[in-house]
Amino acid sequence: MTKSSKETITSEDPVALGQAFLKQFEDAGLGPMRWMGASWHEAVADMNSELATFVADRIKEDVKTQHELLHCKSAQELQKAQVAFLEKAYQQYTSETGKLIKMGLDMWPTATSETKNTPV
């Protein structure tokens, strides 16, 4: 069975695919997405950048800790390296969670008395 030219164009056109996706999203009851402008997309990009930086930093810590563990000469050194790793990881994950929550909340528009359709 051959595809019609309209189906082929739609499946090969990323803009048309995006529009079809948003239409399905709106039809599902999630509302029009016109409220998402350039600033929202910039905020998403900033959030993705923050998360990628965090993951890269954590991987560096993992490698550093692995190196320390391989060079431990006693059980006490091993335990000290493990505890330091866990304490730092806990602190970094806690801090990063707070940053991401704040960034996520800052992405949503503030409701005012004039606002008719707030997406939240």
C-alpha positions as a Python dict, from the first residue, in 0.01 Angstrom:
ca = {
    (1, 'M'): (0, 0, 0),
    (2, 'T'): (145, 335, -96),
    (3, 'K'): (138, 646, 116),
    (4, 'S'): (-33, 954, -11),
    (5, 'S'): (187, 1254, -80),
    (6, 'K'): (28, 1438, 213),
    (7, 'E'): (127, 1162, 461),
    (8, 'T'): (482, 1153, 328),
    (9, 'I'): (524, 1530, 359),
    (10, 'T'): (385, 1531, 713),
    (11, 'S'): (607, 1246, 830),
    (12, 'E'): (919, 1406, 682),
    (13, 'D'): (844, 1763, 794),
    (14, 'P'): (958, 1823, 1154),
    (15, 'V'): (748, 2139, 1184),
    (16, 'A'): (435, 1952, 1076),
    (17, 'L'): (516, 1672, 1320),
    (18, 'G'): (559, 1925, 1600),
    (19, 'Q'): (231, 2093, 1515),
    (20, 'A'): (52, 1758, 1505),
    (21, 'F'): (201, 1667, 1844),
    (22, 'L'): (88, 1996, 2000),
    (23, 'K'): (-259, 1953, 1850),
    (24, 'Q'): (-287, 1606, 2008),
    (25, 'F'): (-157, 1750, 2336),
    (26, 'E'): (-426, 2020, 2330),
    (27, 'D'): (-697, 1774, 2223),
    (28, 'A'): (-607, 1556, 2522),
    (29, 'G'): (-735, 1835, 2746),
    (30, 'L'): (-404, 1988, 2842),
    (31, 'G'): (-502, 2323, 2696),
    (32, 'P'): (-349, 2550, 2438),
    (33, 'M'): (23, 2588, 2469),
    (34, 'R'): (46, 2944, 2339),
    (35, 'W'): (156, 3058, 2685),
    (36, 'M'): (492, 2888, 2625),
    (37, 'G'): (702, 3152, 2457),
    (38, 'A'): (1071, 3198, 2393),
    (39, 'S'): (1143, 3271, 2759),
    (40, 'W'): (993, 2937, 2861),
    (41, 'H'): (1206, 2751, 2608),
    (42, 'E'): (1514, 2940, 2731),
    (43, 'A'): (1430, 2838, 3086),
    (44, 'V'): (1402, 2473, 2979),
    (45, 'A'): (1740, 2500, 2803),
    (46, 'D'): (1892, 2655, 3118),
    (47, 'M'): (1747, 2374, 3328),
    (48, 'N'): (1887, 2110, 3090),
    (49, 'S'): (2228, 2281, 3099),
    (50, 'E'): (2223, 2289, 3479),
    (51, 'L'): (2137, 1921, 3495),
    (52, 'A'): (2406, 1824, 3242),
    (53, 'T'): (2667, 2023, 3437),
    (54, 'F'): (2560, 1856, 3760),
    (55, 'V'): (2584, 1507, 3609),
    (56, 'A'): (2931, 1584, 3468),
    (57, 'D'): (3046, 1712, 3808),
    (58, 'R'): (2911, 1401, 3982),
    (59, 'I'): (3090, 1174, 3734),
    (60, 'K'): (3416, 1358, 3811),
    (61, 'E'): (3356, 1297, 4182),
    (62, 'D'): (3288, 928, 4114),
    (63, 'V'): (3616, 892, 3925),
    (64, 'K'): (3806, 1083, 4193),
    (65, 'T'): (3660, 861, 4465),
    (66, 'Q'): (3737, 545, 4270),
    (67, 'H'): (4098, 661, 4243),
    (68, 'E'): (4111, 728, 4618),
    (69, 'L'): (3959, 388, 4699),
    (70, 'L'): (4213, 207, 4482),
    (71, 'H'): (4499, 376, 4669),
    (72, 'C'): (4376, 312, 5023),
    (73, 'K'): (4625, 121, 5235),
    (74, 'S'): (4400, 45, 5532),
    (75, 'A'): (4038, -15, 5621),
    (76, 'Q'): (4031, 321, 5800),
    (77, 'E'): (4142, 506, 5486),
    (78, 'L'): (3881, 317, 5284),
    (79, 'Q'): (3606, 404, 5531),
    (80, 'K'): (3715, 769, 5543),
    (81, 'A'): (3707, 795, 5160),
    (82, 'Q'): (3363, 632, 5144),
    (83, 'V'): (3216, 858, 5412),
    (84, 'A'): (3361, 1168, 5244),
    (85, 'F'): (3213, 1058, 4912),
    (86, 'L'): (2868, 1000, 5061),
    (87, 'E'): (2868, 1329, 5253),
    (88, 'K'): (2969, 1527, 4944),
    (89, 'A'): (2717, 1344, 4725),
    (90, 'Y'): (2439, 1411, 4976),
    (91, 'Q'): (2528, 1781, 4992),
    (92, 'Q'): (2551, 1815, 4613),
    (93, 'Y'): (2228, 1627, 4542),
    (94, 'T'): (2042, 1830, 4806),
    (95, 'S'): (2173, 2158, 4666),
    (96, 'E'): (2099, 2058, 4306),
    (97, 'T'): (1746, 1948, 4392),
    (98, 'G'): (1677, 2290, 4541),
    (99, 'K'): (1818, 2463, 4232),
    (100, 'L'): (1611, 2253, 3994),
    (101, 'I'): (1291, 2303, 4195),
    (102, 'K'): (1345, 2679, 4197),
    (103, 'M'): (1421, 2682, 3824),
    (104, 'G'): (1108, 2475, 3758),
    (105, 'L'): (886, 2702, 3964),
    (106, 'D'): (1031, 3012, 3798),
    (107, 'M'): (924, 2872, 3460),
    (108, 'W'): (552, 2899, 3537),
    (109, 'P'): (371, 3229, 3491),
    (110, 'T'): (233, 3402, 3796),
    (111, 'A'): (-146, 3413, 3822),
    (112, 'T'): (-297, 3758, 3859),
    (113, 'S'): (-656, 3873, 3885),
    (114, 'E'): (-652, 3949, 3510),
    (115, 'T'): (-530, 3599, 3422),
    (116, 'K'): (-805, 3393, 3263),
    (117, 'N'): (-613, 3076, 3180),
    (118, 'T'): (-318, 2990, 3399),
    (119, 'P'): (-158, 2663, 3287),
    (120, 'V'): (-102, 2542, 3641),
}
